[in-house]
Amino acid sequence: MANIVAIVGRPNVGKSTIFNRLTESRKAIVDAESGVTRDRHYGKSEWNGLEFSVIDTGGYVKGSDDIFEGEIRKQVKLAIEEANVILFVLDVSEGITEDDKVVADILRRGKKKVFVVSNKVDNFVRQGMSGEFYSLGLGEPYNISAISGSGTGELLDEVVKVLDADFKEVELNIPKFAIVGRPNVGKSSFINALLGKERNIVTDIAGTTRDSINTRYTAFGHDFLLIDTAGIRKKSKVEEDLEFYSVMRSIRAIEDCDVILLLIDATLGLEAQDINIFRLAETNRKGIVIVVNKWDLVEKTTNSTKEYEEKIREKLAPFRDVPIIFTSAITKQRVLKAVEIAEEVCANRVQTIKTRHLNDVMLPIVENQPPAAIKGKHVKIKFINQLPTHAPTFAFYCNLPQYVTEAYIRFLENRMREQFNLAGVPIQIFMRKK
Ligand code: GDP
Ligand code: GDP
């Protein structure tokens, strides 16, 4: 199950500074690997060997410089629902404000583990000033200075202890598919079409949040878990809330799953927010299937699926090698097919390619088109293997890994996709010194 740390607090207490500090060390790696632009409010972190996600919930709330009390409430409530651990940030130089009290009230009523973070403790004098935060009734404050980094280690030691305990939940060892997408694309209808008649053969498993229900599907030789995020719509009535909610819900579902079925509305096409969700899955290295739903509403010509597919792939670049399927949840057309494709992607994602086979296929390609020489230096790739990671990662061993360009790595990725079954699966390629 996902490990999520949410940062909450009123504006200007230092949430995004803390967010950057926690996610910084990994940011360079992630960017270099995937060429993906980083979300400013969502990122991965690691401490004492434990990986977790960090969300700056403040960043998703509109107009956060001049925030309304209602916005803060929303932010905090959602953090309570979605996160395992909450960092409640306060500014020691200002003490407790009315907005801080509002946040504290909601957090006290929630059942999540909260760490009171007394930020901007930049000097010795300020160390004694956080005492008043005890009165919030949320436990001992942790003194930190997000700017210098002091105190963050002690805080994280305690945070990962809580996460680690949460993480040991029992898990079902079957493929997990998350049905994600913006409100109204047809997620509920899709799930109903799939489960409709077979209601008697599905088991409801309590979800980790109130609205998301995980359903195990065992019929016609299939056995998988569906993670349903359809609850998004029911909670949000105002337009600008939608992105915030669907992003938060999607994050959790994406982290919990093996493959996402990203539903889009055929009449609208692939829009910016769909791409955000796609990139989230890519960053998390989850399998992806694009499901173009409401296909019954689109007027068909001979080439319409081909053209439609091509338009989508252009927007997904550079990760274009993703299955795209056209469904109608209303007429039930290809709904089961969509999950069968998700099963294939799942298999692609856990496969181990034999070292011998990998080298037999890839070494001739590399010899035929080696990396371009830089300053007279020739890179020689001698050996390739797959690393024992949870999503496909390949190491290319060579004499001068630092001379291999991003473009060449992209070339290798494309060749690998042609040669092996990697559709829908984000992969990583590392150059290593032999
Ligand atoms: P947010 O609105 O809660 O995300 O706050 P920001 O992270 O944008 O920080 C607000 C301001 O406080 C910025 O000017 C930061 O540079 C400053 N700030 C953040 N952390 C510290 C700190 O530890 N010490 C000091 N002195 N300033 C800080
Ligand atoms: P959700 O918010 O993603 O769960 O979307 P819903 O399943 O509630 O569907 C939103 C609306 O789209 C409803 O009115 C559905 O009847 C309609 N809808 C869903 N799937 C399809 C489809 O494949 N074809 C058509 N024509 N309408 C659909």
Short mmCIF file of C-alpha atoms and ligand atoms in Angstrom, two decimals:
data_model
loop_
_atom_site.label_atom_id
_atom_site.label_comp_id
_atom_site.label_asym_id
_atom_site.label_seq_id
_atom_site.Cartn_x
_atom_site.Cartn_y
_atom_site.Cartn_z
CA MET A 1 0.00 0.00 0.00
CA ALA A 2 1.04 3.52 -0.63
CA ASN A 3 3.10 5.55 1.77
CA ILE A 4 1.98 9.15 1.66
CA VAL A 5 3.14 12.11 3.72
CA ALA A 6 1.00 15.23 3.34
CA ILE A 7 2.22 18.69 4.28
CA VAL A 8 -0.49 21.02 5.57
CA GLY A 9 -0.58 24.47 7.10
CA ARG A 10 -1.58 28.02 6.27
CA PRO A 11 0.33 29.97 3.59
CA ASN A 12 3.92 31.14 4.16
CA VAL A 13 4.82 28.82 7.00
CA GLY A 14 7.32 27.04 4.73
CA LYS A 15 5.41 24.08 3.30
CA SER A 16 6.91 24.25 -0.16
CA THR A 17 10.39 24.81 1.26
CA ILE A 18 9.98 21.61 3.27
CA PHE A 19 8.54 19.84 0.24
CA ASN A 20 11.57 20.80 -1.84
CA ARG A 21 13.96 19.72 0.86
CA LEU A 22 12.33 16.31 1.16
CA THR A 23 12.12 15.65 -2.56
CA GLU A 24 15.29 17.40 -3.72
CA SER A 25 17.75 14.53 -3.56
CA ARG A 26 15.68 12.43 -5.89
CA LYS A 27 14.50 15.12 -8.23
CA ALA A 28 17.61 15.24 -10.38
CA ILE A 29 17.55 11.48 -10.87
CA VAL A 30 13.88 11.30 -11.75
CA ASP A 31 14.15 14.17 -14.22
CA ALA A 32 17.19 12.70 -15.93
CA GLU A 33 15.64 9.27 -16.18
CA SER A 34 12.36 10.14 -17.75
CA GLY A 35 12.70 13.64 -19.12
CA VAL A 36 9.46 14.30 -17.31
CA THR A 37 8.82 17.68 -15.79
CA ARG A 38 8.42 17.40 -12.11
CA ASP A 39 5.21 18.16 -10.33
CA ARG A 40 5.88 21.05 -7.97
CA HIS A 41 3.65 19.67 -5.29
CA TYR A 42 4.05 15.94 -5.54
CA GLY A 43 7.28 14.00 -5.33
CA LYS A 44 9.11 11.02 -4.01
CA SER A 45 11.38 10.92 -1.03
CA GLU A 46 13.41 8.36 0.83
CA TRP A 47 14.72 8.13 4.37
CA ASN A 48 16.48 5.24 6.10
CA GLY A 49 15.81 3.11 3.04
CA LEU A 50 12.06 3.68 3.04
CA GLU A 51 10.49 5.29 0.00
CA PHE A 52 7.42 7.48 0.33
CA SER A 53 5.47 10.17 -1.47
CA VAL A 54 5.26 13.74 -0.34
CA ILE A 55 2.37 16.01 -1.20
CA ASP A 56 2.32 19.72 -0.56
CA THR A 57 -1.45 19.95 -0.29
CA GLY A 58 -1.23 23.72 -0.03
CA GLY A 59 0.14 23.82 -3.53
CA TYR A 60 -3.03 22.35 -4.99
CA VAL A 61 -5.31 24.88 -3.44
CA LYS A 62 -6.12 27.87 -5.59
CA GLY A 63 -4.98 31.36 -4.65
CA SER A 64 -2.86 30.05 -1.85
CA ASP A 65 -1.24 33.43 -1.17
CA ASP A 66 -4.50 34.83 0.02
CA ILE A 67 -6.16 31.69 1.16
CA PHE A 68 -9.67 31.47 2.53
CA GLU A 69 -10.48 29.50 5.59
CA GLY A 70 -12.68 27.19 3.53
CA GLU A 71 -9.78 26.30 1.29
CA ILE A 72 -7.63 25.38 4.25
CA ARG A 73 -10.37 23.15 5.59
CA LYS A 74 -10.63 21.32 2.29
CA GLN A 75 -6.90 20.89 2.05
CA VAL A 76 -6.64 19.45 5.53
CA LYS A 77 -9.65 17.15 5.27
CA LEU A 78 -8.35 15.63 2.12
CA ALA A 79 -4.92 15.15 3.63
CA ILE A 80 -6.54 13.29 6.50
CA GLU A 81 -8.35 10.99 4.11
CA GLU A 82 -5.50 10.27 1.76
CA ALA A 83 -2.26 10.42 3.71
CA ASN A 84 -0.68 8.05 6.21
CA VAL A 85 1.15 10.81 7.99
CA ILE A 86 0.53 14.54 8.17
CA LEU A 87 3.14 17.22 8.76
CA PHE A 88 1.39 20.20 10.27
CA VAL A 89 3.70 23.13 9.66
CA LEU A 90 3.76 26.25 11.82
CA ASP A 91 5.93 29.35 11.76
CA VAL A 92 7.73 29.77 15.07
CA SER A 93 8.40 33.44 14.40
CA GLU A 94 4.68 34.16 14.29
CA GLY A 95 3.36 31.79 16.93
CA ILE A 96 -0.20 30.44 16.73
CA THR A 97 -2.59 32.31 14.44
CA GLU A 98 -6.35 31.93 13.96
CA ASP A 99 -5.77 29.91 10.77
CA ASP A 100 -3.45 27.56 12.64
CA LYS A 101 -6.21 26.94 15.16
CA VAL A 102 -8.63 26.04 12.37
CA VAL A 103 -6.15 23.50 11.00
CA ALA A 104 -5.41 22.07 14.44
CA ASP A 105 -9.13 21.60 15.17
CA ILE A 106 -9.65 19.52 12.05
CA LEU A 107 -6.51 17.51 12.63
CA ARG A 108 -7.46 16.69 16.21
CA ARG A 109 -10.75 15.24 14.98
CA GLY A 110 -9.10 13.22 12.21
CA LYS A 111 -7.60 9.89 13.04
CA LYS A 112 -4.30 10.31 11.25
CA LYS A 113 -0.86 10.55 12.78
CA VAL A 114 0.14 14.21 12.91
CA PHE A 115 3.60 15.67 13.46
CA VAL A 116 3.63 19.25 14.65
CA VAL A 117 6.46 20.92 12.77
CA SER A 118 7.76 24.13 14.21
CA ASN A 119 9.51 25.70 11.24
CA LYS A 120 11.92 28.62 10.88
CA VAL A 121 13.81 27.63 14.01
CA ASP A 122 16.95 29.07 12.46
CA ASN A 123 18.79 29.95 15.65
CA PHE A 124 19.19 29.13 19.27
CA VAL A 125 16.87 31.87 20.49
CA ARG A 126 13.98 30.47 18.48
CA GLN A 127 14.41 26.98 19.92
CA GLY A 128 12.65 27.93 23.10
CA MET A 129 9.77 29.57 21.25
CA SER A 130 7.99 26.48 19.98
CA GLY A 131 6.75 25.55 23.45
CA GLU A 132 3.41 27.24 22.82
CA PHE A 133 2.62 24.75 20.04
CA TYR A 134 2.00 22.10 22.71
CA SER A 135 -1.24 23.89 23.45
CA LEU A 136 -2.62 22.78 20.06
CA GLY A 137 -3.13 19.35 21.60
CA LEU A 138 -1.33 17.47 18.83
CA GLY A 139 1.78 16.44 20.67
CA GLU A 140 5.36 17.52 20.86
CA PRO A 141 6.57 20.05 18.28
CA TYR A 142 9.59 19.19 16.14
CA ASN A 143 11.92 22.13 15.71
CA ILE A 144 13.24 22.47 12.20
CA SER A 145 14.65 25.04 9.85
CA ALA A 146 13.54 24.13 6.36
CA ILE A 147 16.00 26.58 4.90
CA SER A 148 19.10 25.13 6.59
CA GLY A 149 17.75 21.61 6.95
CA SER A 150 18.46 21.43 10.65
CA GLY A 151 16.10 19.18 12.60
CA THR A 152 14.64 17.49 9.53
CA GLY A 153 16.60 14.28 10.14
CA GLU A 154 15.15 13.83 13.63
CA LEU A 155 11.67 14.47 12.27
CA LEU A 156 12.05 12.01 9.40
CA ASP A 157 13.37 9.30 11.73
CA GLU A 158 10.02 9.41 13.51
CA VAL A 159 7.96 9.77 10.32
CA VAL A 160 9.37 6.65 8.71
CA LYS A 161 8.76 4.65 11.88
CA VAL A 162 5.05 5.36 11.50
CA LEU A 163 5.11 4.64 7.77
CA ASP A 164 6.97 1.42 8.25
CA ALA A 165 4.34 0.11 10.66
CA ASP A 166 1.55 1.07 8.22
CA PHE A 167 3.32 -0.59 5.36
CA LYS A 168 3.18 -4.04 6.86
CA GLU A 169 -0.53 -4.42 6.03
CA VAL A 170 -1.38 -7.74 4.43
CA GLU A 171 -1.50 -7.58 0.68
CA LEU A 172 -3.23 -9.74 -1.87
CA ASN A 173 -0.84 -11.11 -4.41
CA ILE A 174 -2.96 -10.54 -7.52
CA PRO A 175 -2.76 -7.84 -10.21
CA LYS A 176 -4.13 -4.50 -9.05
CA PHE A 177 -5.76 -2.20 -11.58
CA ALA A 178 -6.69 1.39 -10.82
CA ILE A 179 -9.53 2.93 -12.79
CA VAL A 180 -8.54 6.58 -13.00
CA GLY A 181 -9.58 9.61 -14.98
CA ARG A 182 -11.29 12.91 -14.65
CA PRO A 183 -14.83 13.23 -13.35
CA ASN A 184 -17.52 12.14 -15.83
CA VAL A 185 -15.32 10.15 -18.17
CA GLY A 186 -17.33 7.07 -17.21
CA LYS A 187 -15.37 5.35 -14.45
CA SER A 188 -18.45 4.24 -12.51
CA SER A 189 -20.20 3.13 -15.68
CA PHE A 190 -17.11 1.22 -16.76
CA ILE A 191 -16.93 -0.62 -13.47
CA ASN A 192 -20.64 -1.36 -13.54
CA ALA A 193 -20.34 -2.71 -17.06
CA LEU A 194 -17.57 -4.98 -15.89
CA LEU A 195 -19.16 -6.13 -12.69
CA GLY A 196 -22.83 -5.70 -13.57
CA LYS A 197 -24.16 -9.21 -13.95
CA GLU A 198 -21.37 -10.77 -12.00
CA ARG A 199 -22.07 -8.90 -8.81
CA ASN A 200 -22.50 -12.24 -7.08
CA ILE A 201 -18.96 -13.31 -7.84
CA VAL A 202 -17.22 -10.20 -6.58
CA THR A 203 -16.15 -9.51 -3.07
CA ASP A 204 -16.05 -6.02 -1.66
CA ILE A 205 -12.91 -5.27 0.23
CA ALA A 206 -12.96 -2.19 2.37
CA GLY A 207 -10.94 0.55 0.73
CA THR A 208 -8.36 2.62 2.46
CA THR A 209 -10.53 5.68 2.07
CA ARG A 210 -14.22 6.14 2.47
CA ASP A 211 -15.06 6.46 -1.19
CA SER A 212 -12.64 4.22 -2.92
CA ILE A 213 -13.75 0.65 -2.98
CA ASN A 214 -11.47 -2.16 -3.95
CA THR A 215 -13.23 -5.01 -5.63
CA ARG A 216 -11.81 -8.41 -6.36
CA TYR A 217 -12.91 -9.82 -9.69
CA THR A 218 -12.75 -13.56 -10.17
CA ALA A 219 -14.58 -14.81 -13.24
CA PHE A 220 -13.88 -16.27 -16.67
CA GLY A 221 -10.36 -17.20 -15.59
CA HIS A 222 -9.51 -13.72 -14.34
CA ASP A 223 -8.42 -12.76 -10.88
CA PHE A 224 -7.55 -9.14 -10.16
CA LEU A 225 -8.28 -6.27 -7.85
CA LEU A 226 -10.02 -3.15 -9.14
CA ILE A 227 -9.20 0.08 -7.37
CA ASP A 228 -12.07 2.42 -7.99
CA THR A 229 -11.60 6.19 -7.73
CA ALA A 230 -15.07 7.13 -8.89
CA GLY A 231 -15.89 8.71 -5.55
CA ILE A 232 -14.15 11.89 -6.66
CA ARG A 233 -17.19 13.37 -8.33
CA LYS A 234 -19.58 12.97 -5.45
CA LYS A 235 -17.44 15.06 -3.16
CA SER A 236 -16.67 18.02 -5.30
CA LYS A 237 -19.30 20.40 -6.43
CA VAL A 238 -17.22 23.30 -7.61
CA GLU A 239 -15.30 23.22 -10.84
CA GLU A 240 -11.92 24.28 -9.46
CA ASP A 241 -12.03 21.59 -6.80
CA LEU A 242 -12.09 18.87 -9.37
CA GLU A 243 -8.46 18.83 -10.31
CA PHE A 244 -7.35 18.99 -6.70
CA TYR A 245 -9.54 16.07 -5.72
CA SER A 246 -8.87 13.92 -8.71
CA VAL A 247 -5.14 14.42 -8.41
CA MET A 248 -5.14 13.48 -4.73
CA ARG A 249 -7.32 10.45 -5.27
CA SER A 250 -5.38 9.37 -8.29
CA ILE A 251 -2.08 9.53 -6.47
CA ARG A 252 -3.17 7.04 -3.88
CA ALA A 253 -4.79 4.72 -6.43
CA ILE A 254 -1.76 4.90 -8.70
CA GLU A 255 0.62 4.05 -5.91
CA ASP A 256 -1.49 1.11 -4.80
CA CYS A 257 -1.82 -0.46 -8.24
CA ASP A 258 0.28 -2.31 -10.80
CA VAL A 259 -1.45 -0.90 -13.87
CA ILE A 260 -3.70 2.10 -14.40
CA LEU A 261 -6.57 2.15 -16.81
CA LEU A 262 -6.64 5.83 -17.66
CA LEU A 263 -10.12 6.61 -18.92
CA ILE A 264 -10.58 9.57 -21.19
CA ASP A 265 -13.73 10.92 -22.76
CA ALA A 266 -13.72 10.22 -26.51
CA THR A 267 -15.67 13.38 -27.21
CA LEU A 268 -13.06 15.53 -25.45
CA GLY A 269 -9.79 13.79 -26.29
CA LEU A 270 -6.64 13.74 -24.20
CA GLU A 271 -6.40 16.96 -22.21
CA ALA A 272 -3.80 18.50 -19.93
CA GLN A 273 -5.20 16.96 -16.79
CA ASP A 274 -5.26 13.49 -18.34
CA ILE A 275 -1.61 13.96 -19.18
CA ASN A 276 -0.90 14.91 -15.56
CA ILE A 277 -2.35 11.63 -14.41
CA PHE A 278 -0.42 9.80 -17.11
CA ARG A 279 2.84 11.39 -15.95
CA LEU A 280 2.07 10.50 -12.35
CA ALA A 281 1.79 6.86 -13.34
CA GLU A 282 4.93 7.12 -15.43
CA THR A 283 6.89 8.67 -12.55
CA ASN A 284 5.71 5.86 -10.33
CA ARG A 285 6.67 3.40 -13.06
CA LYS A 286 3.27 1.76 -13.18
CA GLY A 287 1.80 0.05 -16.20
CA ILE A 288 -0.57 2.17 -18.29
CA VAL A 289 -3.50 1.44 -20.59
CA ILE A 290 -5.37 4.33 -22.18
CA VAL A 291 -9.09 3.68 -22.41
CA VAL A 292 -10.94 5.98 -24.79
CA ASN A 293 -14.46 5.66 -23.40
CA LYS A 294 -17.78 6.89 -24.86
CA TRP A 295 -16.55 5.71 -28.25
CA ASP A 296 -20.21 5.15 -29.14
CA LEU A 297 -20.60 8.95 -29.29
CA VAL A 298 -17.94 9.47 -31.92
CA GLU A 299 -18.87 9.43 -35.57
CA LYS A 300 -16.69 6.85 -37.29
CA THR A 301 -14.85 7.05 -40.55
CA THR A 302 -12.59 4.34 -41.95
CA ASN A 303 -9.51 5.70 -40.26
CA SER A 304 -10.95 7.22 -37.15
CA THR A 305 -9.37 4.90 -34.59
CA LYS A 306 -5.95 5.12 -36.24
CA GLU A 307 -6.06 8.90 -36.44
CA TYR A 308 -7.36 9.18 -32.91
CA GLU A 309 -4.61 6.93 -31.61
CA GLU A 310 -1.94 8.89 -33.39
CA LYS A 311 -3.15 12.17 -31.90
CA ILE A 312 -2.99 10.69 -28.42
CA ARG A 313 0.47 9.23 -28.91
CA GLU A 314 1.82 12.57 -30.05
CA LYS A 315 0.80 14.09 -26.75
CA LEU A 316 2.27 11.20 -24.74
CA ALA A 317 5.71 11.54 -26.27
CA PRO A 318 8.33 10.48 -25.44
CA PHE A 319 6.51 7.54 -23.82
CA ARG A 320 4.32 6.60 -26.78
CA ASP A 321 4.41 2.83 -26.48
CA VAL A 322 1.12 2.52 -24.61
CA PRO A 323 -1.90 0.38 -25.50
CA ILE A 324 -4.94 2.42 -26.47
CA ILE A 325 -8.38 0.84 -26.49
CA PHE A 326 -11.75 2.23 -27.50
CA THR A 327 -14.68 1.33 -25.28
CA SER A 328 -18.25 2.13 -24.51
CA ALA A 329 -19.30 1.53 -20.94
CA ILE A 330 -22.92 2.04 -22.02
CA THR A 331 -22.99 -0.65 -24.73
CA LYS A 332 -20.31 -2.63 -22.84
CA GLN A 333 -18.19 -2.71 -25.94
CA ARG A 334 -14.60 -3.92 -25.29
CA VAL A 335 -14.80 -3.29 -21.54
CA LEU A 336 -13.55 -6.76 -20.68
CA LYS A 337 -10.99 -6.46 -23.48
CA ALA A 338 -9.60 -3.36 -21.77
CA VAL A 339 -8.86 -5.28 -18.58
CA GLU A 340 -7.39 -8.15 -20.58
CA ILE A 341 -4.95 -5.66 -22.03
CA ALA A 342 -4.19 -4.44 -18.52
CA GLU A 343 -3.37 -8.04 -17.62
CA GLU A 344 -0.92 -8.20 -20.51
CA VAL A 345 0.71 -4.94 -19.44
CA CYS A 346 0.96 -6.34 -15.93
CA ALA A 347 2.75 -9.41 -17.28
CA ASN A 348 5.07 -7.22 -19.37
CA ARG A 349 5.94 -5.27 -16.29
CA VAL A 350 6.97 -8.22 -14.12
CA GLN A 351 8.79 -10.16 -16.82
CA THR A 352 12.47 -10.99 -16.50
CA ILE A 353 14.34 -11.02 -19.78
CA LYS A 354 17.12 -13.60 -19.77
CA THR A 355 20.58 -12.05 -19.83
CA ARG A 356 21.65 -14.22 -22.73
CA HIS A 357 18.64 -13.22 -24.82
CA LEU A 358 19.05 -9.56 -23.92
CA ASN A 359 22.68 -9.55 -25.05
CA ASP A 360 22.02 -11.57 -28.19
CA VAL A 361 19.39 -9.09 -29.28
CA MET A 362 20.81 -5.77 -28.12
CA LEU A 363 24.58 -6.09 -28.62
CA PRO A 364 24.35 -6.33 -32.43
CA ILE A 365 22.11 -3.24 -32.43
CA VAL A 366 24.60 -1.36 -30.29
CA GLU A 367 27.53 -2.45 -32.45
CA ASN A 368 25.72 -1.35 -35.55
CA GLN A 369 25.01 2.06 -34.11
CA PRO A 370 27.31 2.86 -31.19
CA PRO A 371 27.10 6.13 -29.24
CA ALA A 372 28.70 8.99 -31.15
CA ALA A 373 32.28 9.68 -30.11
CA ILE A 374 32.66 12.78 -27.98
CA LYS A 375 36.03 14.59 -27.99
CA GLY A 376 37.57 11.60 -29.68
CA LYS A 377 36.36 9.22 -26.99
CA HIS A 378 34.59 6.07 -28.11
CA VAL A 379 32.03 4.44 -25.89
CA LYS A 380 31.99 0.65 -26.00
CA ILE A 381 28.99 -1.14 -24.60
CA LYS A 382 29.99 -4.67 -23.63
CA PHE A 383 27.28 -6.24 -21.58
CA ILE A 384 23.63 -5.74 -20.63
CA ASN A 385 21.51 -7.12 -17.85
CA GLN A 386 18.17 -6.55 -16.21
CA LEU A 387 18.35 -5.41 -12.61
CA PRO A 388 16.21 -7.11 -9.95
CA THR A 389 13.84 -4.18 -9.41
CA HIS A 390 10.04 -4.11 -9.21
CA ALA A 391 9.69 -2.43 -12.63
CA PRO A 392 11.91 -3.15 -15.65
CA THR A 393 15.34 -1.59 -15.31
CA PHE A 394 18.29 -2.38 -17.54
CA ALA A 395 21.98 -1.71 -17.05
CA PHE A 396 24.26 -1.22 -20.04
CA TYR A 397 27.88 -1.71 -18.99
CA CYS A 398 30.48 0.30 -20.84
CA ASN A 399 33.86 1.98 -20.54
CA LEU A 400 32.68 5.61 -20.43
CA PRO A 401 29.09 5.84 -19.15
CA GLN A 402 29.36 9.59 -18.60
CA TYR A 403 29.73 10.16 -22.36
CA VAL A 404 26.43 8.56 -23.28
CA THR A 405 23.80 11.15 -24.17
CA GLU A 406 20.11 11.23 -23.28
CA ALA A 407 19.36 10.92 -26.98
CA TYR A 408 21.29 7.69 -27.20
CA ILE A 409 19.52 6.27 -24.16
CA ARG A 410 16.24 7.16 -25.84
CA PHE A 411 17.45 5.34 -28.95
CA LEU A 412 18.20 2.25 -26.83
CA GLU A 413 14.79 2.42 -25.21
CA ASN A 414 13.06 2.58 -28.57
CA ARG A 415 15.01 -0.40 -29.89
CA MET A 416 14.20 -2.38 -26.73
CA ARG A 417 10.53 -1.61 -27.18
CA GLU A 418 10.70 -2.94 -30.74
CA GLN A 419 12.40 -6.14 -29.64
CA PHE A 420 10.61 -7.04 -26.42
CA ASN A 421 7.08 -6.87 -25.04
CA LEU A 422 7.20 -3.67 -23.10
CA ALA A 423 3.97 -2.03 -24.23
CA GLY A 424 2.49 0.15 -21.52
CA VAL A 425 5.47 -0.27 -19.23
CA PRO A 426 7.79 2.60 -18.27
CA ILE A 427 11.36 1.30 -18.28
CA GLN A 428 14.66 2.63 -17.00
CA ILE A 429 18.01 2.36 -18.66
CA PHE A 430 21.22 3.05 -16.79
CA MET A 431 24.72 3.25 -18.20
CA ARG A 432 27.20 1.69 -15.83
CA LYS A 433 30.96 1.44 -15.73
CA LYS A 434 32.14 -2.00 -16.63
P1 GDP B 1 4.27 27.92 2.00
O1 GDP B 1 3.38 29.00 1.51
O2 GDP B 1 3.79 27.35 3.30
O3 GDP B 1 4.53 26.86 0.98
O4 GDP B 1 5.68 28.62 2.37
P2 GDP B 1 7.05 28.73 1.55
O5 GDP B 1 7.78 27.44 1.57
O6 GDP B 1 6.76 29.35 0.24
O7 GDP B 1 7.85 29.72 2.49
C1 GDP B 1 7.37 31.03 2.81
C2 GDP B 1 8.55 31.91 3.16
O8 GDP B 1 9.20 31.44 4.36
C3 GDP B 1 9.61 31.93 2.09
O9 GDP B 1 10.10 33.22 1.98
C4 GDP B 1 10.68 30.99 2.63
O10 GDP B 1 11.96 31.31 2.15
C5 GDP B 1 10.58 31.23 4.11
N1 GDP B 1 11.04 30.08 4.89
C6 GDP B 1 10.73 28.77 4.72
N2 GDP B 1 11.36 28.01 5.61
C7 GDP B 1 12.11 28.84 6.38
C8 GDP B 1 13.03 28.64 7.47
O11 GDP B 1 13.29 27.54 7.95
N3 GDP B 1 13.58 29.77 8.02
C9 GDP B 1 13.32 31.01 7.53
N4 GDP B 1 13.91 32.05 8.12
N5 GDP B 1 12.49 31.22 6.49
C10 GDP B 1 11.90 30.17 5.93
P1 GDP B 2 -17.34 9.01 -13.57
O1 GDP B 2 -17.54 10.33 -12.94
O2 GDP B 2 -16.03 8.92 -14.27
O3 GDP B 2 -17.57 7.86 -12.64
O4 GDP B 2 -18.45 8.92 -14.76
P2 GDP B 2 -19.85 8.16 -14.81
O5 GDP B 2 -19.67 6.70 -14.95
O6 GDP B 2 -20.69 8.63 -13.67
O7 GDP B 2 -20.40 8.69 -16.20
C1 GDP B 2 -20.66 10.06 -16.44
C2 GDP B 2 -21.72 10.19 -17.51
O8 GDP B 2 -21.25 9.68 -18.75
C3 GDP B 2 -22.98 9.42 -17.19
O9 GDP B 2 -24.07 10.17 -17.63
C4 GDP B 2 -22.85 8.15 -18.02
O10 GDP B 2 -24.09 7.60 -18.38
C5 GDP B 2 -22.11 8.65 -19.24
N1 GDP B 2 -21.28 7.59 -19.86
C6 GDP B 2 -20.35 6.83 -19.23
N2 GDP B 2 -19.78 5.99 -20.11
C7 GDP B 2 -20.35 6.21 -21.32
C8 GDP B 2 -20.18 5.65 -22.63
O11 GDP B 2 -19.35 4.76 -22.89
N3 GDP B 2 -20.97 6.15 -23.62
C9 GDP B 2 -21.87 7.15 -23.38
N4 GDP B 2 -22.60 7.55 -24.41
N5 GDP B 2 -22.05 7.68 -22.17
C10 GDP B 2 -21.31 7.24 -21.14
#
